[in-house]
Amino acid sequence: MPELPEVEVLRRQLEKEYVGKRMRAVDVKTRQYVKEARPSAKRVTKHHVTPKEFEKRLVGAKVKAVHRKGKYLAMELDNKNYLVFHLGMSGHLVKATGKRAPDKHTHVVLHFTQGGDVRFFDARRFGECFVADAETYAEMMKDLGWDAINDQIPWQLFGELVSSRRVKMKPLLMDQEFMAGLGNIYSDEVLFQAGLPWDRSSDTLTSNETRRLSRSVGEVLQDAIRHRGTTLSDGEWRDLYDEAGEHQNNLAVHGREGEPCRRCRTPIVRVRVGQRSHYFCPQCQSAPVDSKTG
Ligand SMILES: [Zn+2]
């Protein structure tokens, strides 16, 4: 499942290829997939729109910028509309020339006047594709927590925010309304880097631990972006050019059950709680870690 690093890789590639380019046509293949975000009394809600309504918001507009917050990706258009994507579990945005046969789960195709087509396909359909005007888009993004790499908050404030909750660390790091961007893979990696157990209660961290945690978030995510994201054995993540990432070779704990810890050689442990697996090193991530520095 794509997380912040994968979405950021796509953002940079889309920015490079499509800023300044115009949408010539938009081809909606799956009607149920396209929506429009509308402001409502409490929260922004999303509604189905017809392919015609959807196309009207996009065709002829030029891409002004490509934004990302957390796992949301948005093309800002010069007609004040935003075309927003969330890749969900298995969503892909792939640049395609006319020759490439469309993937069978293609839902939307964006045709640009230059630079070919971008196809959005998603086999499992947990992804999203919708249009929003500028105010509605801004409103939606406010419902997310701070972006894990773009919004650099001082570690002291980070610590206050973490300790103001009383939940297990891993679900907290994955809570998009707390901090946006981390999912199952990178929260395991961040907790390893910070030397914290996944089930440590967030209100028990020392200042040393919050400082290390805050730094780990940035380090882990930037490292993954440098390696163009993580493509696990399911092969799900592909970038704009349909290429796999390389960060899977650098993961410290996620998906490495039974393999030796890269720091201490202790076998990595996996625990399953509900639908989710947590990977960690029982040696490097045992509490308390107050005495450790660096
Ligand atoms: Zn270890």
GROMACS .gro file of C-alpha atoms and ligand atoms in nm:
model
  295
    1MET     CA    1   0.000   0.000   0.000
    2PRO     CA    2   0.151   0.333  -0.104
    3GLU     CA    3   0.249   0.566   0.181
    4LEU     CA    4   0.403   0.912   0.188
    5PRO     CA    5   0.732   0.824   0.012
    6GLU     CA    6   0.561   0.652  -0.281
    7VAL     CA    7   0.309   0.934  -0.323
    8GLU     CA    8   0.591   1.190  -0.303
    9VAL     CA    9   0.784   1.004  -0.576
   10LEU     CA   10   0.474   1.022  -0.797
   11ARG     CA   11   0.423   1.389  -0.713
   12ARG     CA   12   0.774   1.479  -0.822
   13GLN     CA   13   0.743   1.280  -1.143
   14LEU     CA   14   0.403   1.431  -1.228
   15GLU     CA   15   0.537   1.778  -1.153
   16LYS     CA   16   0.830   1.724  -1.387
   17GLU     CA   17   0.616   1.584  -1.668
   18TYR     CA   18   0.290   1.777  -1.651
   19VAL     CA   19   0.316   2.121  -1.496
   20GLY     CA   20   0.230   2.365  -1.775
   21LYS     CA   21   0.060   2.092  -1.982
   22ARG     CA   22  -0.304   2.107  -2.080
   23MET     CA   23  -0.567   1.835  -2.046
   24ARG     CA   24  -0.707   1.765  -2.388
   25ALA     CA   25  -0.961   1.505  -2.282
   26VAL     CA   26  -1.058   1.297  -1.982
   27ASP     CA   27  -1.187   0.948  -2.034
   28VAL     CA   28  -1.395   0.807  -1.750
   29LYS     CA   29  -1.405   0.427  -1.778
   30THR     CA   30  -1.561   0.355  -1.442
   31ARG     CA   31  -1.849   0.586  -1.367
   32GLN     CA   32  -1.875   0.494  -1.001
   33TYR     CA   33  -1.516   0.591  -0.946
   34VAL     CA   34  -1.534   0.963  -1.018
   35LYS     CA   35  -1.658   1.202  -0.754
   36GLU     CA   36  -1.678   1.562  -0.655
   37ALA     CA   37  -1.594   1.693  -0.307
   38ARG     CA   38  -1.849   1.935  -0.165
   39PRO     CA   39  -1.838   2.141   0.149
   40SER     CA   40  -2.100   2.053   0.408
   41ALA     CA   41  -2.187   2.169   0.757
   42LYS     CA   42  -1.939   1.946   0.939
   43ARG     CA   43  -1.698   1.790   0.696
   44VAL     CA   44  -1.633   1.779   0.325
   45THR     CA   45  -1.833   1.500   0.164
   46LYS     CA   46  -1.783   1.330  -0.172
   47HIS     CA   47  -2.057   1.268  -0.425
   48HIS     CA   48  -2.074   1.073  -0.748
   49VAL     CA   49  -2.086   1.286  -1.060
   50THR     CA   50  -2.151   1.194  -1.421
   51PRO     CA   51  -1.849   1.155  -1.652
   52LYS     CA   52  -1.969   1.469  -1.831
   53GLU     CA   53  -1.972   1.679  -1.513
   54PHE     CA   54  -1.633   1.542  -1.419
   55GLU     CA   55  -1.480   1.616  -1.758
   56LYS     CA   56  -1.624   1.968  -1.764
   57ARG     CA   57  -1.416   2.058  -1.459
   58LEU     CA   58  -1.092   1.937  -1.616
   59VAL     CA   59  -1.083   1.947  -1.995
   60GLY     CA   60  -0.893   2.245  -2.136
   61ALA     CA   61  -0.730   2.330  -1.803
   62LYS     CA   62  -0.357   2.350  -1.754
   63VAL     CA   63  -0.172   2.189  -1.461
   64LYS     CA   64  -0.037   2.468  -1.241
   65ALA     CA   65   0.123   2.260  -0.967
   66VAL     CA   66   0.117   1.913  -0.815
   67HIS     CA   67   0.065   1.894  -0.440
   68ARG     CA   68   0.077   1.623  -0.179
   69LYS     CA   69  -0.041   1.609   0.176
   70GLY     CA   70  -0.002   1.281   0.357
   71LYS     CA   71  -0.110   1.020   0.106
   72TYR     CA   72  -0.325   1.258  -0.101
   73LEU     CA   73  -0.200   1.379  -0.435
   74ALA     CA   74  -0.355   1.677  -0.612
   75MET     CA   75  -0.310   1.843  -0.950
   76GLU     CA   76  -0.388   2.211  -0.914
   77LEU     CA   77  -0.540   2.340  -1.239
   78ASP     CA   78  -0.544   2.693  -1.377
   79ASN     CA   79  -0.927   2.699  -1.358
   80LYS     CA   80  -0.919   2.679  -0.973
   81ASN     CA   81  -1.008   2.310  -0.968
   82TYR     CA   82  -0.806   2.040  -0.801
   83LEU     CA   83  -0.795   1.686  -0.932
   84VAL     CA   84  -0.726   1.471  -0.628
   85PHE     CA   85  -0.610   1.109  -0.603
   86HIS     CA   86  -0.567   0.869  -0.315
   87LEU     CA   87  -0.405   0.544  -0.420
   88GLY     CA   88  -0.570   0.337  -0.147
   89MET     CA   89  -0.434  -0.020  -0.142
   90SER     CA   90  -0.352  -0.075  -0.507
   91GLY     CA   91  -0.400   0.248  -0.703
   92HIS     CA   92  -0.154   0.341  -0.978
   93LEU     CA   93  -0.095   0.646  -1.191
   94VAL     CA   94   0.107   0.543  -1.492
   95LYS     CA   95   0.217   0.740  -1.794
   96ALA     CA   96   0.125   0.555  -2.108
   97THR     CA   97   0.173   0.607  -2.474
   98GLY     CA   98  -0.095   0.496  -2.720
   99LYS     CA   99   0.081   0.165  -2.773
  100ARG     CA  100   0.053   0.032  -2.421
  101ALA     CA  101  -0.262  -0.173  -2.369
  102PRO     CA  102  -0.479  -0.030  -2.090
  103ASP     CA  103  -0.471  -0.217  -1.762
  104LYS     CA  104  -0.800  -0.396  -1.714
  105HIS     CA  105  -0.877  -0.202  -1.397
  106THR     CA  106  -0.829   0.140  -1.559
  107HIS     CA  107  -1.089   0.382  -1.424
  108VAL     CA  108  -0.980   0.720  -1.557
  109VAL     CA  109  -0.746   0.828  -1.838
  110LEU     CA  110  -0.612   1.183  -1.860
  111HIS     CA  111  -0.508   1.283  -2.210
  112PHE     CA  112  -0.264   1.574  -2.226
  113THR     CA  113  -0.193   1.786  -2.531
  114GLN     CA  114   0.174   1.700  -2.480
  115GLY     CA  115   0.333   1.424  -2.276
  116GLY     CA  116   0.093   1.140  -2.350
  117ASP     CA  117  -0.170   0.995  -2.121
  118VAL     CA  118  -0.186   0.924  -1.751
  119ARG     CA  119  -0.390   0.623  -1.655
  120PHE     CA  120  -0.536   0.570  -1.313
  121PHE     CA  121  -0.600   0.205  -1.237
  122ASP     CA  122  -0.685   0.033  -0.915
  123ALA     CA  123  -0.773  -0.336  -0.893
  124ARG     CA  124  -0.895  -0.337  -0.534
  125ARG     CA  125  -1.082  -0.009  -0.557
  126PHE     CA  126  -0.993   0.138  -0.221
  127GLY     CA  127  -0.843   0.437  -0.402
  128GLU     CA  128  -1.016   0.765  -0.476
  129CYS     CA  129  -1.035   1.010  -0.763
  130PHE     CA  130  -1.229   1.334  -0.727
  131VAL     CA  131  -1.245   1.699  -0.818
  132ALA     CA  132  -1.268   1.982  -0.567
  133ASP     CA  133  -1.260   2.358  -0.589
  134ALA     CA  134  -0.974   2.536  -0.415
  135GLU     CA  135  -1.165   2.615  -0.092
  136THR     CA  136  -1.305   2.264  -0.057
  137TYR     CA  137  -0.963   2.112  -0.118
  138ALA     CA  138  -0.808   2.335   0.148
  139GLU     CA  139  -1.089   2.247   0.387
  140MET     CA  140  -1.030   1.873   0.333
  141MET     CA  141  -0.659   1.899   0.392
  142LYS     CA  142  -0.727   2.071   0.725
  143ASP     CA  143  -0.889   1.750   0.847
  144LEU     CA  144  -0.554   1.577   0.812
  145GLY     CA  145  -0.280   1.612   1.069
  146TRP     CA  146   0.050   1.778   0.983
  147ASP     CA  147   0.240   1.636   0.687
  148ALA     CA  148   0.518   1.410   0.814
  149ILE     CA  149   0.791   1.574   0.604
  150ASN     CA  150   0.663   1.908   0.472
  151ASP     CA  151   0.541   2.050   0.800
  152GLN     CA  152   0.853   2.054   1.011
  153ILE     CA  153   0.749   2.098   1.367
  154PRO     CA  154   1.001   2.138   1.650
  155TRP     CA  155   1.062   1.814   1.839
  156GLN     CA  156   0.942   1.972   2.165
  157LEU     CA  157   0.601   2.041   2.011
  158PHE     CA  158   0.607   1.696   1.850
  159GLY     CA  159   0.665   1.554   2.199
  160GLU     CA  160   0.378   1.753   2.348
  161LEU     CA  161   0.142   1.630   2.077
  162VAL     CA  162   0.250   1.268   2.122
  163SER     CA  163   0.222   1.273   2.499
  164SER     CA  164  -0.117   1.450   2.493
  165ARG     CA  165  -0.261   1.121   2.364
  166ARG     CA  166  -0.273   0.793   2.546
  167VAL     CA  167  -0.261   0.532   2.272
  168LYS     CA  168  -0.014   0.275   2.147
  169MET     CA  169   0.265   0.428   1.942
  170LYS     CA  170   0.208   0.244   1.616
  171PRO     CA  171  -0.162   0.326   1.574
  172LEU     CA  172  -0.080   0.685   1.668
  173LEU     CA  173   0.184   0.713   1.397
  174MET     CA  174  -0.063   0.570   1.146
  175ASP     CA  175  -0.346   0.802   1.247
  176GLN     CA  176  -0.379   1.040   0.949
  177GLU     CA  177  -0.559   1.300   1.158
  178PHE     CA  178  -0.263   1.309   1.395
  179MET     CA  179   0.021   1.310   1.143
  180ALA     CA  180  -0.036   1.245   0.773
  181GLY     CA  181   0.170   1.008   0.563
  182LEU     CA  182   0.268   0.696   0.756
  183GLY     CA  183   0.114   0.354   0.701
  184ASN     CA  184   0.202   0.005   0.812
  185ILE     CA  185   0.547  -0.021   0.653
  186TYR     CA  186   0.702   0.310   0.751
  187SER     CA  187   0.556   0.322   1.101
  188ASP     CA  188   0.737  -0.010   1.170
  189GLU     CA  189   1.055   0.139   1.026
  190VAL     CA  190   1.026   0.466   1.221
  191LEU     CA  191   0.970   0.282   1.549
  192PHE     CA  192   1.275   0.064   1.487
  193GLN     CA  193   1.486   0.369   1.407
  194ALA     CA  194   1.362   0.537   1.725
  195GLY     CA  195   1.416   0.222   1.936
  196LEU     CA  196   1.054   0.211   2.052
  197PRO     CA  197   0.816  -0.088   2.084
  198TRP     CA  198   0.506  -0.065   1.865
  199ASP     CA  199   0.275  -0.093   2.167
  200ARG     CA  200   0.446   0.161   2.390
  201SER     CA  201   0.191   0.405   2.531
  202SER     CA  202   0.236   0.749   2.376
  203ASP     CA  203   0.212   0.931   2.709
  204THR     CA  204   0.520   0.756   2.851
  205LEU     CA  205   0.790   0.883   2.616
  206THR     CA  206   1.086   1.067   2.763
  207SER     CA  207   1.219   1.381   2.596
  208ASN     CA  208   1.514   1.184   2.458
  209GLU     CA  209   1.275   0.939   2.304
  210THR     CA  210   1.053   1.203   2.145
  211ARG     CA  211   1.357   1.379   2.003
  212ARG     CA  212   1.477   1.054   1.850
  213LEU     CA  213   1.128   0.968   1.724
  214SER     CA  214   1.082   1.308   1.564
  215ARG     CA  215   1.415   1.279   1.385
  216SER     CA  216   1.345   0.919   1.278
  217VAL     CA  217   1.025   1.018   1.096
  218GLY     CA  218   1.214   1.250   0.864
  219GLU     CA  219   1.513   1.020   0.816
  220VAL     CA  220   1.310   0.710   0.735
  221LEU     CA  221   1.079   0.886   0.490
  222GLN     CA  222   1.353   1.079   0.308
  223ASP     CA  223   1.557   0.762   0.274
  224ALA     CA  224   1.259   0.581   0.122
  225ILE     CA  225   1.196   0.869  -0.123
  226ARG     CA  226   1.560   0.853  -0.232
  227HIS     CA  227   1.509   0.486  -0.318
  228ARG     CA  228   1.181   0.560  -0.502
  229GLY     CA  229   0.961   0.383  -0.250
  230THR     CA  230   0.902   0.025  -0.141
  231THR     CA  231   0.776  -0.247  -0.372
  232LEU     CA  232   0.703  -0.555  -0.159
  233SER     CA  233   0.667  -0.906  -0.301
  234ASP     CA  234   0.308  -0.829  -0.405
  235GLY     CA  235   0.465  -0.596  -0.664
  236GLU     CA  236   0.199  -0.335  -0.597
  237TRP     CA  237   0.393  -0.010  -0.597
  238ARG     CA  238   0.496   0.121  -0.939
  239ASP     CA  239   0.597   0.478  -1.018
  240LEU     CA  240   0.473   0.699  -1.303
  241TYR     CA  241   0.699   0.511  -1.545
  242ASP     CA  242   0.570   0.174  -1.422
  243GLU     CA  243   0.894   0.096  -1.242
  244ALA     CA  244   0.927  -0.072  -0.904
  245GLY     CA  245   1.094   0.105  -0.611
  246GLU     CA  246   1.414  -0.011  -0.445
  247HIS     CA  247   1.363   0.064  -0.081
  248GLN     CA  248   1.244  -0.291  -0.003
  249ASN     CA  249   1.613  -0.386   0.000
  250ASN     CA  250   1.683  -0.138   0.280
  251LEU     CA  251   1.393  -0.206   0.516
  252ALA     CA  252   1.511  -0.266   0.871
  253VAL     CA  253   1.219  -0.467   1.009
  254HIS     CA  254   0.904  -0.461   0.796
  255GLY     CA  255   0.854  -0.793   0.618
  256ARG     CA  256   1.174  -0.936   0.769
  257GLU     CA  257   1.035  -1.188   1.019
  258GLY     CA  258   1.306  -1.432   1.131
  259GLU     CA  259   1.584  -1.244   0.952
  260PRO     CA  260   1.865  -1.098   1.164
  261CYS     CA  261   1.834  -0.739   1.287
  262ARG     CA  262   2.071  -0.518   1.089
  263ARG     CA  263   2.200  -0.369   1.416
  264CYS     CA  264   2.219  -0.657   1.665
  265ARG     CA  265   2.156  -0.978   1.466
  266THR     CA  266   1.856  -1.076   1.685
  267PRO     CA  267   1.584  -1.234   1.464
  268ILE     CA  268   1.307  -0.988   1.374
  269VAL     CA  269   0.972  -1.073   1.529
  270ARG     CA  270   0.628  -1.035   1.379
  271VAL     CA  271   0.313  -1.012   1.589
  272ARG     CA  272  -0.029  -1.014   1.438
  273VAL     CA  273  -0.299  -0.808   1.604
  274GLY     CA  274  -0.631  -0.811   1.425
  275GLN     CA  275  -0.569  -0.767   1.054
  276ARG     CA  276  -0.233  -0.604   1.099
  277SER     CA  277   0.124  -0.731   1.139
  278HIS     CA  278   0.383  -0.544   1.342
  279TYR     CA  279   0.753  -0.615   1.282
  280PHE     CA  280   1.021  -0.525   1.533
  281CYS     CA  281   1.353  -0.619   1.686
  282PRO     CA  282   1.288  -0.747   2.040
  283GLN     CA  283   1.637  -0.635   2.142
  284CYS     CA  284   1.666  -0.287   1.987
  285GLN     CA  285   1.304  -0.192   2.059
  286SER     CA  286   1.266  -0.298   2.418
  287ALA     CA  287   1.163  -0.046   2.680
  288PRO     CA  288   1.297   0.139   2.862
  289VAL     CA  289   1.548   0.307   2.635
  290ASP     CA  290   1.603   0.622   2.843
  291SER     CA  291   1.967   0.551   2.892
  292LYS     CA  292   2.042   0.522   2.523
  293THR     CA  293   2.156   0.833   2.345
  294GLY     CA  294   2.194   0.941   1.983
  295ZN      ZN  295   1.820  -0.531   1.691
   0.00000   0.00000   0.00000
